[in-house]
Short mmCIF file of C-alpha atoms in Angstrom, two decimals:
data_model
loop_
_atom_site.label_atom_id
_atom_site.label_comp_id
_atom_site.label_asym_id
_atom_site.label_seq_id
_atom_site.Cartn_x
_atom_site.Cartn_y
_atom_site.Cartn_z
CA MET A 123 11.28 38.93 -19.57
CA PRO A 124 13.25 37.52 -16.60
CA PRO A 125 17.03 37.76 -17.05
CA ASN A 126 17.50 34.22 -16.15
CA GLN A 127 15.20 31.34 -17.32
CA ALA A 128 15.90 27.49 -17.62
CA ASP A 129 16.36 27.46 -21.28
CA THR A 130 17.91 30.90 -21.96
CA ILE A 131 20.73 33.05 -20.63
CA TYR A 132 20.50 36.76 -20.53
CA PRO A 133 24.30 37.55 -19.95
CA CYS A 134 24.48 41.46 -20.71
CA PRO A 135 22.89 43.53 -17.87
CA PHE A 136 22.72 46.53 -20.40
CA SER A 137 20.73 44.53 -22.88
CA LYS A 138 18.35 42.57 -20.95
CA GLY A 139 16.23 41.35 -24.02
CA TYR A 140 19.39 39.68 -25.52
CA GLY A 141 19.26 36.06 -24.78
CA ILE A 142 21.23 32.95 -25.78
CA PRO A 143 20.07 29.54 -25.49
CA THR A 144 21.67 27.77 -22.43
CA ARG A 145 23.09 24.76 -24.40
CA GLN A 146 24.42 26.91 -27.25
CA ALA A 147 25.89 29.40 -24.81
CA TRP A 148 27.99 26.94 -22.78
CA LEU A 149 29.05 25.32 -26.15
CA LEU A 150 30.35 28.70 -27.43
CA LEU A 151 32.10 29.29 -24.08
CA LYS A 152 33.96 25.96 -24.23
CA ILE A 153 35.13 26.64 -27.78
CA PHE A 154 36.37 30.05 -26.66
CA PHE A 155 38.13 28.37 -23.83
CA ILE A 156 39.88 25.85 -26.18
CA TYR A 157 41.02 28.94 -28.22
CA ARG A 158 42.33 30.65 -25.18
CA PHE A 159 44.14 27.45 -24.07
CA ILE A 160 45.89 27.07 -27.31
CA SER A 161 46.78 30.76 -27.72
CA ALA A 162 48.20 30.79 -24.15
CA SER A 163 50.19 27.57 -24.79
CA LEU A 164 51.65 28.95 -27.81
CA PHE A 165 52.66 32.15 -26.11
CA VAL A 166 54.35 30.01 -23.44
CA MET A 167 56.16 27.70 -26.12
CA LEU A 168 57.38 30.78 -28.09
CA ALA A 169 58.69 32.28 -24.79
CA PHE A 170 60.81 29.29 -23.82
CA LEU A 171 61.49 27.52 -27.03
CA ARG A 172 62.69 29.94 -29.69
CA PHE A 173 61.81 28.93 -33.25
CA GLY A 174 63.72 31.32 -35.60
CA ALA A 175 63.34 35.05 -35.61
CA SER A 176 60.43 36.35 -33.47
CA SER A 177 59.38 39.78 -32.28
CA LEU A 178 57.52 38.22 -29.21
CA GLY A 179 58.94 39.37 -25.94
CA THR A 180 61.79 41.62 -27.60
CA TYR A 181 61.13 44.68 -25.46
CA ASN A 182 60.63 42.87 -21.94
CA ALA A 183 61.22 39.09 -22.17
CA GLN A 184 60.56 38.77 -18.37
CA LEU A 185 57.26 40.47 -18.49
CA TYR A 186 56.45 38.31 -21.64
CA GLN A 187 57.23 35.16 -19.90
CA VAL A 188 55.44 35.85 -16.58
CA THR A 189 52.32 37.25 -18.49
CA SER A 190 52.12 34.08 -20.73
CA LEU A 191 52.63 31.85 -17.86
CA ALA A 192 49.91 33.64 -15.88
CA TYR A 193 47.62 33.52 -19.00
CA LEU A 194 48.08 29.65 -19.36
CA ALA A 195 47.65 29.20 -15.57
CA ILE A 196 44.18 31.07 -15.51
CA SER A 197 43.03 29.03 -18.62
CA LEU A 198 43.89 25.79 -16.90
CA LEU A 199 42.30 26.83 -13.64
CA SER A 200 39.01 27.60 -15.34
CA VAL A 201 38.60 24.05 -16.73
CA PRO A 202 36.39 22.86 -13.78
CA PHE A 203 34.38 26.07 -13.69
CA ILE A 204 33.50 25.57 -17.25
CA PHE A 205 32.79 21.74 -17.47
CA ARG A 206 31.44 21.38 -14.22
CA ARG A 207 29.74 24.87 -14.15
CA TRP A 208 31.11 25.91 -10.62
CA LEU A 209 30.43 29.52 -11.67
CA GLY A 210 27.60 31.11 -13.65
CA TYR A 211 27.93 31.51 -17.42
CA THR A 212 27.66 35.45 -17.28
CA HIS A 213 30.54 35.77 -14.84
CA LEU A 214 32.90 33.33 -16.66
CA ALA A 215 32.20 34.92 -20.13
CA GLN A 216 32.81 38.60 -18.87
CA LEU A 217 35.84 37.28 -16.97
CA PHE A 218 37.35 35.63 -19.99
CA ILE A 219 37.01 38.76 -22.06
CA PHE A 220 38.43 41.15 -19.31
CA THR A 221 41.33 38.85 -18.78
CA ASP A 222 41.99 38.73 -22.41
CA ILE A 223 42.08 42.46 -22.57
CA VAL A 224 44.72 42.63 -19.66
CA PHE A 225 46.89 39.70 -20.73
CA ILE A 226 47.03 40.45 -24.57
CA THR A 227 47.84 44.12 -23.78
CA LEU A 228 50.71 43.14 -21.33
CA LEU A 229 51.95 40.67 -24.04
CA MET A 230 51.68 43.54 -26.69
CA HIS A 231 53.70 45.84 -24.54
CA ALA A 232 56.24 43.15 -23.82
CA SER A 233 56.76 42.42 -27.67
CA GLY A 234 57.11 45.98 -28.69
CA GLY A 235 53.86 47.63 -28.74
CA VAL A 236 51.31 47.90 -31.44
CA GLY A 237 53.67 47.23 -34.10
CA SER A 238 54.27 43.74 -32.94
CA GLY A 239 50.77 42.72 -34.25
CA VAL A 240 49.88 41.05 -30.91
CA GLY A 241 47.26 43.67 -30.27
CA GLY A 242 45.32 42.29 -33.25
CA LEU A 243 44.34 39.34 -31.17
CA LEU A 244 42.10 41.77 -29.16
CA ALA A 245 39.98 41.94 -32.21
CA ILE A 246 39.03 38.13 -31.82
CA SER A 247 38.23 38.67 -28.15
CA ILE A 248 36.01 41.49 -28.79
CA ALA A 249 34.34 39.42 -31.44
CA ALA A 250 34.08 36.70 -28.91
CA GLY A 251 32.53 39.03 -26.45
CA GLY A 252 29.89 39.93 -28.98
CA LEU A 253 29.11 36.32 -29.31
CA LEU A 254 29.28 35.28 -25.68
CA VAL A 255 27.73 38.22 -23.96
CA GLY A 256 26.54 40.43 -26.77
CA GLY A 257 24.52 43.46 -26.80
CA ARG A 258 25.63 46.83 -25.48
CA CYS A 259 28.32 44.78 -23.46
CA ALA A 260 30.27 44.47 -26.80
CA LEU A 261 30.65 48.28 -26.94
CA LEU A 262 31.98 48.15 -23.30
CA PHE A 263 34.41 45.51 -24.30
CA ALA A 264 35.56 47.56 -27.47
CA ALA A 265 35.91 50.61 -25.24
CA LEU A 266 37.95 48.89 -22.55
CA ALA A 267 40.30 47.32 -25.24
CA SER A 268 40.75 50.77 -26.97
CA LEU A 269 41.61 52.24 -23.78
CA ALA A 270 44.14 49.54 -22.80
CA VAL A 271 45.94 49.92 -26.22
CA LEU A 272 45.81 53.74 -25.86
CA ALA A 273 47.09 53.57 -22.38
CA GLU A 274 49.88 51.06 -23.32
CA GLU A 275 51.07 53.37 -26.03
CA ILE A 276 50.99 56.65 -24.08
CA PHE A 277 53.01 54.91 -21.33
CA ALA A 278 55.46 53.67 -24.09
CA LEU A 279 55.62 57.32 -25.40
CA GLU A 280 56.19 58.73 -21.84
CA THR A 281 59.05 56.22 -21.47
CA HIS A 282 60.30 56.87 -24.91
CA ALA A 283 60.16 53.07 -25.54
CA PHE A 284 58.58 53.02 -29.08
CA ASP A 285 58.05 55.19 -32.11
CA LEU A 286 55.42 57.86 -32.44
CA ALA A 287 54.00 56.24 -35.51
CA SER A 288 52.59 53.29 -33.53
CA LEU A 289 50.08 55.68 -32.06
CA ASN A 290 48.30 56.14 -35.29
CA TYR A 291 48.09 52.37 -35.60
CA SER A 292 46.71 51.89 -32.08
CA GLY A 293 43.92 54.47 -33.17
CA LEU A 294 43.00 52.35 -36.23
CA LEU A 295 43.10 49.35 -34.04
CA GLY A 296 40.47 50.92 -31.57
CA ILE A 297 38.24 51.84 -34.57
CA THR A 298 38.33 48.26 -35.50
CA PHE A 299 37.22 47.09 -32.14
CA PHE A 300 34.40 49.55 -32.26
CA ALA A 301 33.38 48.51 -35.77
CA ILE A 302 33.12 44.85 -34.45
CA ALA A 303 31.22 45.82 -31.43
CA LEU A 304 28.80 47.86 -33.43
CA ILE A 305 27.98 45.00 -35.61
CA SER A 306 27.43 42.81 -32.54
CA VAL A 307 25.01 45.50 -31.37
CA ILE A 308 23.11 45.67 -34.48
CA LEU A 309 22.84 41.85 -34.54
CA ALA A 310 21.80 41.79 -30.88
CA GLN A 311 19.04 44.30 -31.53
CA ARG A 312 17.69 42.24 -34.49
CA VAL A 313 17.92 39.21 -32.19
CA GLU A 314 15.97 41.06 -29.55
CA GLN A 315 13.29 42.06 -31.81
CA SER A 316 12.94 38.59 -33.29
CA ALA A 317 13.10 37.18 -29.79
CA SER A 318 10.20 39.71 -28.66
CA LEU A 319 8.30 38.85 -31.78
CA ALA A 320 8.67 35.17 -30.90
CA ARG A 321 7.57 35.63 -27.32
CA ARG A 322 4.42 37.47 -28.42
CA HIS A 323 3.40 34.78 -30.87
CA ALA A 324 4.17 32.16 -28.24
CA GLN A 325 2.11 34.09 -25.67
CA THR A 326 -0.80 34.43 -28.26
CA ILE A 327 -0.55 30.69 -29.09
CA ILE A 328 -0.57 29.75 -25.41
CA ARG A 329 -3.62 31.94 -24.85
CA LEU A 330 -5.37 30.61 -27.86
CA GLU A 331 -4.62 26.92 -26.49
CA GLU A 332 -5.77 27.82 -23.12
CA LEU A 333 -8.95 29.48 -24.57
CA ASN A 334 -9.57 26.39 -26.88
CA ARG A 335 -8.96 24.00 -24.00
CA TYR A 336 -11.41 26.12 -21.77
CA ILE A 337 -14.16 26.04 -24.37
CA ILE A 338 -13.80 22.30 -25.00
CA GLN A 339 -13.92 21.40 -21.46
CA HIS A 340 -16.93 23.54 -20.74
CA LEU A 341 -18.93 22.61 -23.74
CA GLN A 342 -22.37 21.19 -22.85
CA SER A 343 -21.97 18.45 -25.48
CA GLY A 344 -19.38 15.80 -24.71
CA ILE A 345 -16.53 15.48 -27.23
CA MET A 346 -14.16 12.56 -27.51
CA ILE A 347 -11.26 12.27 -30.11
CA VAL A 348 -10.27 8.77 -31.06
CA ASP A 349 -7.51 7.63 -33.35
CA ALA A 350 -7.58 4.76 -35.99
CA GLN A 351 -6.70 2.11 -33.30
CA GLN A 352 -9.56 3.33 -31.09
CA PHE A 353 -7.26 4.89 -28.60
CA ILE A 354 -8.74 8.06 -26.85
CA VAL A 355 -6.64 11.11 -27.74
CA LEU A 356 -8.80 13.72 -26.13
CA SER A 357 -12.04 13.80 -24.02
CA ASN A 358 -13.70 16.74 -22.25
CA GLN A 359 -15.46 16.92 -18.86
CA SER A 360 -18.84 16.86 -20.23
CA ALA A 361 -18.16 13.46 -22.21
CA LEU A 362 -16.98 12.03 -18.86
CA ARG A 363 -20.01 13.21 -16.95
CA LEU A 364 -22.48 11.85 -19.64
CA LEU A 365 -20.64 8.52 -19.76
CA GLY A 366 -20.79 8.36 -16.04
CA ILE A 367 -16.97 7.87 -15.64
CA LYS A 368 -14.50 9.80 -13.40
CA GLN A 369 -11.05 9.25 -15.18
CA SER A 370 -10.56 9.56 -18.98
CA PRO A 371 -10.02 6.00 -20.32
CA THR A 372 -7.35 5.04 -22.80
CA HIS A 373 -9.29 2.87 -25.14
CA LEU A 374 -12.93 3.13 -26.53
CA ALA A 375 -13.50 -0.53 -25.43
CA ASP A 376 -12.98 0.55 -21.78
CA VAL A 377 -16.07 3.06 -22.12
CA SER A 378 -18.63 0.87 -23.39
CA ALA A 379 -18.90 -2.32 -25.81
CA LEU A 380 -22.06 -0.70 -27.29
CA LEU A 381 -20.27 2.52 -28.01
CA GLN A 382 -17.28 0.44 -29.63
CA GLN A 383 -19.91 -1.41 -31.68
CA ALA A 384 -21.54 1.66 -33.10
CA PHE A 385 -18.13 3.00 -33.88
CA LEU A 386 -17.19 -0.06 -35.80
CA LEU A 387 -20.55 0.02 -37.53
CA TRP A 388 -20.06 3.55 -38.56
CA ASN A 389 -16.48 2.83 -40.01
CA GLN A 390 -18.43 0.33 -42.20
CA SER A 391 -21.31 2.50 -43.03
CA PRO A 392 -20.27 6.16 -42.83
CA GLU A 393 -23.85 7.26 -43.55
CA GLN A 394 -25.01 5.79 -40.24
CA ASP A 395 -23.35 8.47 -38.19
CA PHE A 396 -25.91 8.72 -35.34
CA ALA A 397 -26.55 6.22 -32.64
CA ILE A 398 -28.25 6.06 -29.18
CA ILE A 399 -26.26 4.10 -26.59
CA GLN A 400 -27.51 2.68 -23.29
CA LEU A 401 -24.92 2.87 -20.36
CA GLN A 402 -24.55 0.51 -17.75
CA ASN A 403 -26.44 2.69 -15.35
CA GLY A 404 -29.56 2.39 -17.69
CA GLU A 405 -29.31 5.99 -18.87
CA GLU A 406 -29.28 6.76 -22.72
CA ILE A 407 -26.94 9.13 -24.55
CA GLN A 408 -26.78 10.33 -28.08
CA VAL A 409 -23.50 9.98 -30.00
CA ARG A 410 -22.66 11.34 -33.40
CA PHE A 411 -19.71 10.15 -35.28
CA SER A 412 -17.54 12.44 -37.80
CA LEU A 413 -14.14 12.31 -39.46
CA LEU A 414 -11.40 14.77 -38.32
CA MET A 415 -8.44 15.22 -40.43
CA VAL A 416 -5.42 16.85 -38.66
CA GLY A 417 -2.78 17.20 -41.20
CA SER A 418 -2.01 13.72 -42.58
CA GLU A 419 -3.41 12.08 -39.35
CA ARG A 420 -6.91 10.57 -39.55
CA LEU A 421 -8.79 11.00 -36.26
CA HIS A 422 -12.42 10.51 -35.43
CA MET A 423 -14.74 12.86 -33.28
CA LEU A 424 -17.40 11.44 -31.10
CA LEU A 425 -20.01 14.06 -30.11
CA PHE A 426 -21.98 12.94 -27.05
CA GLU A 427 -25.37 14.76 -26.10
CA ASP A 428 -27.73 14.33 -23.31
CA ILE A 429 -30.97 12.75 -24.35
CA GLY A 430 -32.75 15.23 -22.00
CA LEU A 431 -31.32 18.18 -23.80
CA TYR A 432 -32.21 16.67 -27.08
CA ASN A 433 -35.76 16.10 -25.84
CA GLN A 434 -35.75 19.55 -24.41
CA ARG A 435 -35.00 21.02 -27.88
CA LEU A 436 -37.73 18.93 -29.32
CA GLN A 437 -40.05 20.11 -26.65
CA GLN A 438 -39.21 23.71 -27.35
CA SER A 439 -39.98 23.24 -31.02
CA LYS A 440 -43.24 21.30 -30.23
CA LEU A 441 -44.30 24.12 -27.80
CA ALA A 442 -43.46 26.83 -30.30
CA SER A 443 -45.84 25.16 -32.86
CA LEU A 444 -48.50 24.46 -30.25
CA GLY A 445 -48.24 27.87 -28.85
CA ARG A 446 -48.96 29.49 -32.28
CA LEU A 447 -52.07 27.20 -32.70
CA THR A 448 -53.49 27.69 -29.27
CA ALA A 449 -52.81 31.58 -29.52
CA SER A 450 -54.91 31.59 -32.67
CA ILE A 451 -57.56 29.58 -31.17
CA ALA A 452 -57.66 31.59 -27.98
CA HIS A 453 -58.14 34.75 -29.91
CA GLU A 454 -60.99 33.28 -31.93
CA ILE A 455 -62.75 32.35 -28.80
CA ARG A 456 -62.09 35.54 -26.80
CA ASN A 457 -64.18 37.55 -29.37
CA PRO A 458 -67.54 35.59 -29.05
CA LEU A 459 -66.73 35.14 -25.23
CA SER A 460 -66.64 38.96 -24.86
CA ALA A 461 -69.84 39.27 -26.58
CA ILE A 462 -71.43 36.69 -24.35
CA SER A 463 -70.13 38.22 -21.23
CA HIS A 464 -71.31 41.75 -22.39
CA ALA A 465 -74.61 40.59 -23.21
CA GLY A 466 -74.94 38.80 -19.95
CA GLN A 467 -73.90 41.89 -18.03
CA LEU A 468 -76.49 44.04 -19.86
CA LEU A 469 -79.12 41.34 -19.24
CA SER A 470 -78.44 41.35 -15.50
CA GLU A 471 -78.96 45.10 -15.30
CA SER A 472 -82.63 44.72 -16.69
CA PRO A 473 -85.07 46.02 -13.96
CA GLU A 474 -87.71 43.38 -15.22
CA LEU A 475 -85.46 40.40 -14.44
CA LYS A 476 -86.73 37.67 -12.23
CA PRO A 477 -84.47 36.50 -9.26
CA GLY A 478 -84.31 33.04 -10.90
CA ASP A 479 -83.08 34.63 -14.30
CA LEU A 480 -80.77 36.93 -12.44
CA ARG A 481 -79.02 33.87 -10.92
CA LEU A 482 -78.60 32.52 -14.34
CA THR A 483 -76.88 35.75 -15.58
CA ASN A 484 -74.37 35.53 -12.51
CA ILE A 485 -73.55 31.91 -13.65
CA ILE A 486 -72.98 33.20 -17.16
CA GLN A 487 -70.51 35.77 -15.80
CA THR A 488 -68.77 33.27 -13.62
CA HIS A 489 -68.12 30.83 -16.44
CA CYS A 490 -67.24 33.59 -18.73
CA GLN A 491 -64.66 34.81 -16.23
CA ARG A 492 -63.27 31.05 -15.84
CA VAL A 493 -63.05 30.73 -19.66
CA ASN A 494 -61.21 33.98 -19.96
CA ASN A 495 -58.75 32.86 -17.26
CA ILE A 496 -58.10 29.93 -19.33
CA ILE A 497 -57.51 31.90 -22.31
CA GLU A 498 -55.06 34.32 -20.48
CA ASP A 499 -53.12 31.13 -19.25
CA ILE A 500 -52.90 29.75 -22.87
CA LEU A 501 -51.79 33.23 -24.21
CA LYS A 502 -49.35 33.49 -21.54
CA LEU A 503 -47.91 30.01 -22.52
CA SER A 504 -47.88 30.79 -26.23
CA ARG A 505 -46.18 34.10 -25.72
CA ARG A 506 -43.41 32.52 -23.41
CA ASN A 507 -40.06 33.95 -24.24
CA PRO A 508 -37.04 31.67 -24.76
CA SER A 509 -35.03 30.86 -21.46
CA GLN A 510 -32.62 33.59 -20.70
CA LYS A 511 -30.50 31.53 -18.12
CA GLN A 512 -28.13 33.23 -15.66
CA ARG A 513 -26.41 32.46 -12.36
CA ILE A 514 -28.78 32.90 -9.60
CA SER A 515 -27.55 33.00 -5.89
CA LEU A 516 -30.55 31.53 -3.98
CA ASP A 517 -29.09 32.86 -0.77
CA GLN A 518 -29.97 36.24 -2.03
CA TRP A 519 -32.94 35.70 -4.39
CA LEU A 520 -35.16 33.49 -2.12
CA PRO A 521 -35.43 35.99 0.87
CA VAL A 522 -36.50 38.77 -1.58
CA PHE A 523 -39.13 36.21 -3.15
CA ILE A 524 -40.47 35.37 0.17
CA GLN A 525 -40.71 38.82 1.20
CA GLU A 526 -42.84 39.62 -1.90
CA GLN A 527 -45.06 36.47 -1.45
CA ASN A 528 -45.84 37.57 2.49
CA LEU A 529 -46.78 41.02 1.09
CA HIS A 530 -49.24 39.56 -1.35
CA ALA A 531 -50.83 37.50 1.29
CA ALA A 532 -51.39 40.32 3.57
CA GLU A 533 -54.30 38.93 5.30
CA GLN A 534 -52.22 36.06 6.50
CA SER A 535 -49.01 37.88 7.60
CA ARG A 536 -45.74 35.84 7.27
CA ILE A 537 -47.42 32.84 6.24
CA PHE A 538 -44.43 31.76 4.08
CA GLU A 539 -41.27 30.67 6.00
CA LEU A 540 -37.79 30.44 4.43
CA VAL A 541 -35.54 27.64 5.72
CA PHE A 542 -31.97 27.02 4.38
CA LYS A 543 -30.84 23.46 4.83
CA GLN A 544 -27.72 24.19 2.59
CA GLN A 545 -25.85 27.48 2.06
CA GLY A 546 -24.07 28.92 -1.11
CA LEU A 547 -26.55 27.36 -3.39
CA ASN A 548 -26.12 28.82 -6.93
CA ALA A 549 -28.86 27.88 -9.59
CA TYR A 550 -28.62 28.29 -13.40
CA ALA A 551 -31.95 29.24 -14.56
CA ASP A 552 -34.11 32.24 -16.10
CA PRO A 553 -35.09 34.35 -13.07
CA GLY A 554 -38.60 35.07 -14.55
CA HIS A 555 -39.22 31.49 -15.20
CA LEU A 556 -38.03 30.49 -11.72
CA LYS A 557 -40.34 33.33 -10.21
CA GLN A 558 -43.32 32.04 -12.18
CA ILE A 559 -42.87 28.46 -11.13
CA LEU A 560 -42.66 29.31 -7.53
CA ASP A 561 -45.63 31.66 -7.89
CA ASN A 562 -47.80 28.90 -9.15
CA LEU A 563 -46.59 26.46 -6.42
CA CYS A 564 -47.24 29.15 -3.69
CA VAL A 565 -50.61 29.90 -4.98
CA ASN A 566 -51.53 26.19 -4.97
CA ALA A 567 -50.13 25.98 -1.46
CA LEU A 568 -52.35 28.94 -0.26
CA LYS A 569 -55.39 27.36 -2.01
CA TYR A 570 -55.07 23.66 -1.17
CA GLY A 571 -52.50 23.54 1.62
CA LYS A 572 -54.53 24.58 4.53
CA PRO A 573 -52.28 27.53 5.76
CA GLU A 574 -54.54 27.93 8.80
CA LEU A 575 -52.86 24.78 10.14
CA GLY A 576 -49.29 26.29 9.91
CA ARG A 577 -46.89 28.12 7.79
CA ILE A 578 -45.92 27.30 4.26
CA VAL A 579 -42.22 26.28 4.26
CA ILE A 580 -40.00 27.27 1.35
CA GLU A 581 -36.92 24.99 1.88
CA ALA A 582 -33.53 25.40 0.18
CA ASP A 583 -31.34 22.22 -0.04
CA ARG A 584 -29.09 20.13 -2.23
CA ILE A 585 -29.79 16.89 -3.95
CA GLN A 586 -26.80 15.04 -5.64
CA ASP A 587 -24.77 18.27 -6.01
CA GLU A 588 -27.82 20.23 -7.54
CA PRO A 589 -29.54 22.91 -5.74
CA CYS A 590 -33.29 22.42 -5.05
CA VAL A 591 -36.18 24.25 -3.71
CA ARG A 592 -39.13 22.49 -1.80
CA VAL A 593 -42.58 24.03 -1.25
CA ILE A 594 -44.11 22.32 1.87
CA ASP A 595 -47.59 22.78 2.97
CA ASN A 596 -50.22 21.07 5.44
CA GLY A 597 -52.67 19.95 2.80
CA PRO A 598 -54.12 16.41 2.56
CA GLY A 599 -52.05 15.57 -0.46
CA ILE A 600 -53.07 14.12 -3.70
CA ASP A 601 -54.61 10.81 -4.28
CA GLN A 602 -53.15 8.02 -6.57
CA GLU A 603 -55.73 8.67 -9.38
CA GLY A 604 -54.88 12.61 -9.15
CA LEU A 605 -51.00 11.57 -9.32
CA LEU A 606 -51.58 9.87 -12.66
CA HIS A 607 -52.90 13.20 -14.28
CA LEU A 608 -51.17 15.77 -11.95
CA PHE A 609 -49.14 17.68 -14.63
CA GLU A 610 -51.53 17.32 -17.44
CA PRO A 611 -52.95 20.33 -18.86
CA PHE A 612 -56.58 21.32 -17.72
CA PHE A 613 -56.43 18.82 -14.89
CA THR A 614 -57.80 20.27 -11.69
CA THR A 615 -59.65 19.38 -8.57
CA SER A 616 -61.12 22.83 -8.03
CA ARG A 617 -64.24 24.34 -9.84
CA GLN A 618 -62.34 27.82 -10.14
CA GLY A 619 -58.97 26.35 -11.52
CA THR A 620 -57.91 26.17 -15.08
CA GLY A 621 -55.79 23.25 -14.63
CA LEU A 622 -52.85 24.95 -16.32
CA GLY A 623 -50.64 26.02 -13.51
CA LEU A 624 -48.76 22.90 -12.66
CA TYR A 625 -48.47 22.06 -16.56
CA ILE A 626 -46.94 25.47 -17.37
CA SER A 627 -44.67 25.12 -14.13
CA ARG A 628 -43.37 21.69 -15.33
CA GLU A 629 -42.94 23.06 -18.90
CA LEU A 630 -40.80 25.99 -17.61
CA ALA A 631 -38.74 23.77 -15.47
CA GLU A 632 -37.82 21.51 -18.48
CA LEU A 633 -37.03 24.48 -20.42
CA ASN A 634 -34.46 25.46 -17.83
CA GLN A 635 -33.11 21.94 -17.44
CA ALA A 636 -34.81 21.60 -14.04
CA GLN A 637 -37.14 19.03 -12.75
CA LEU A 638 -40.47 19.47 -10.90
CA ILE A 639 -41.76 16.44 -9.01
CA TYR A 640 -44.40 15.88 -6.24
CA ALA A 641 -43.66 13.53 -3.45
CA LYS A 642 -44.24 13.34 0.26
CA TYR A 643 -41.54 14.98 2.40
CA GLN A 644 -41.49 14.31 6.16
CA GLY A 645 -45.23 13.27 6.12
CA LYS A 646 -46.23 16.49 4.44
CA THR A 647 -47.32 17.56 0.78
CA CYS A 648 -44.31 18.74 -1.03
CA PHE A 649 -43.39 19.97 -4.55
CA THR A 650 -39.57 19.62 -5.28
CA LEU A 651 -37.86 21.94 -8.05
CA SER A 652 -34.35 20.55 -8.75
CA LEU A 653 -32.31 23.07 -10.60
CA ALA A 654 -29.17 23.07 -12.69
CA ASN A 655 -26.06 23.81 -10.63
CA ALA A 656 -24.47 27.20 -11.87
CA ASP A 657 -21.08 25.97 -10.43
CA ASN A 658 -21.02 23.30 -12.96
CA VAL A 659 -22.35 25.28 -15.90
CA VAL A 660 -21.28 24.26 -19.35
CA ILE A 661 -21.44 26.28 -22.66
CA GLU A 662 -24.48 25.56 -24.68
CA ILE A 663 -24.06 24.98 -28.36
#
């Protein structure tokens, strides 16, 4: 902990953990100044105005007068330093205690030594030092005060000024000083322990608050807290993003009139806690209302969710059910298909088979292989694992992918060309799914994209702050009728194709909150895969 902070003062250099609140410290110092001023004034008054019998200044009246006047003058001179804070608190507090030890010791000597009783005032100064400075510095003040009293008594003995008995009393006075200082040290240690525990608790609370704030701000679902008067208390970045606004509004009516209407309807009928709101830009979002009690305060929580994410979850559920069904059907088809293929192979090996019949067996084998490929694709679709999304640096991932594609297309060396229109692209997707999507697109480009007319270009770019990958070939493109059924299962323009490649690619893209579209790009055939931006990733719940 730093020795000086805006709200806490740490006056003792030997106990850096002992702190005093700034306001309290200056208040105590002003009170101690008033005590010093009154004491100095009384000493001066008793020096020049004799009120009956008094032992003050009996031994050395001149020393007593000079010391009391100097004590009063220093007290008066310290006024601007205290009330206008011309000097730091630590220096003023220590200066007050040191000057008290010096002046009270001189006044005690001028009044006849320890027996005069003036030395008892040092106990008040030591106690004040424990309050104003505290910590181990209180022991230092006690030691200095004891040494000052003993030095005064030794000087008096050497000059035969006082009785020997006063030396014993000075020793008891020193013990008193140390007892007071020891109590101050014990109290200071307890204060340090309490302050350390409070700091740890405060740091824990701050850390938890920061963690909660981070989690709330990075949730994929938008959260908005509204009070009873529909004023917005809290909203995270996802809520602003889903609502299409840049700055957090102050009132629910500022967000959307339809949202406010749905909120009022929910207040009247709490069972209707779900609504789909259409925004000004035409997009729809799902909102769910719930009551949030914070102590005695009644708040309302609005949970926003992207319709696309909602549809994605429904799609996952649908695909899971469909996958189990298709896997079961595929297994049932594979068994008789294997028997047909095996029988056709045995029949083709017969030496008595005529050429026309041999051609028929080749047709059987070809179509058996095609059906088997369809079954493999269906089983691959049904066995698809859940998306394991992670941050992917396209600057590093795409060159490796292109190198693999060129190796596989060995007869057409370096048929794939990688072009970066934007650098520093980071996608958030499953690497296996991304590779499968681009593998299907590259296979289609090799099959239909006329690679003999030029290289197939894999282009990395950014669209509306989202990374995208384009696969551009030299093919004739897809006609209008084909566009209507392009991503449907089993749609194909090839006799050898299964019609599942683009369907699987689109399903994998949706599973990773990506979008796969077909459109002409610079006059060429192009499939564009728009991916989620890893730099704007949010926590999924």
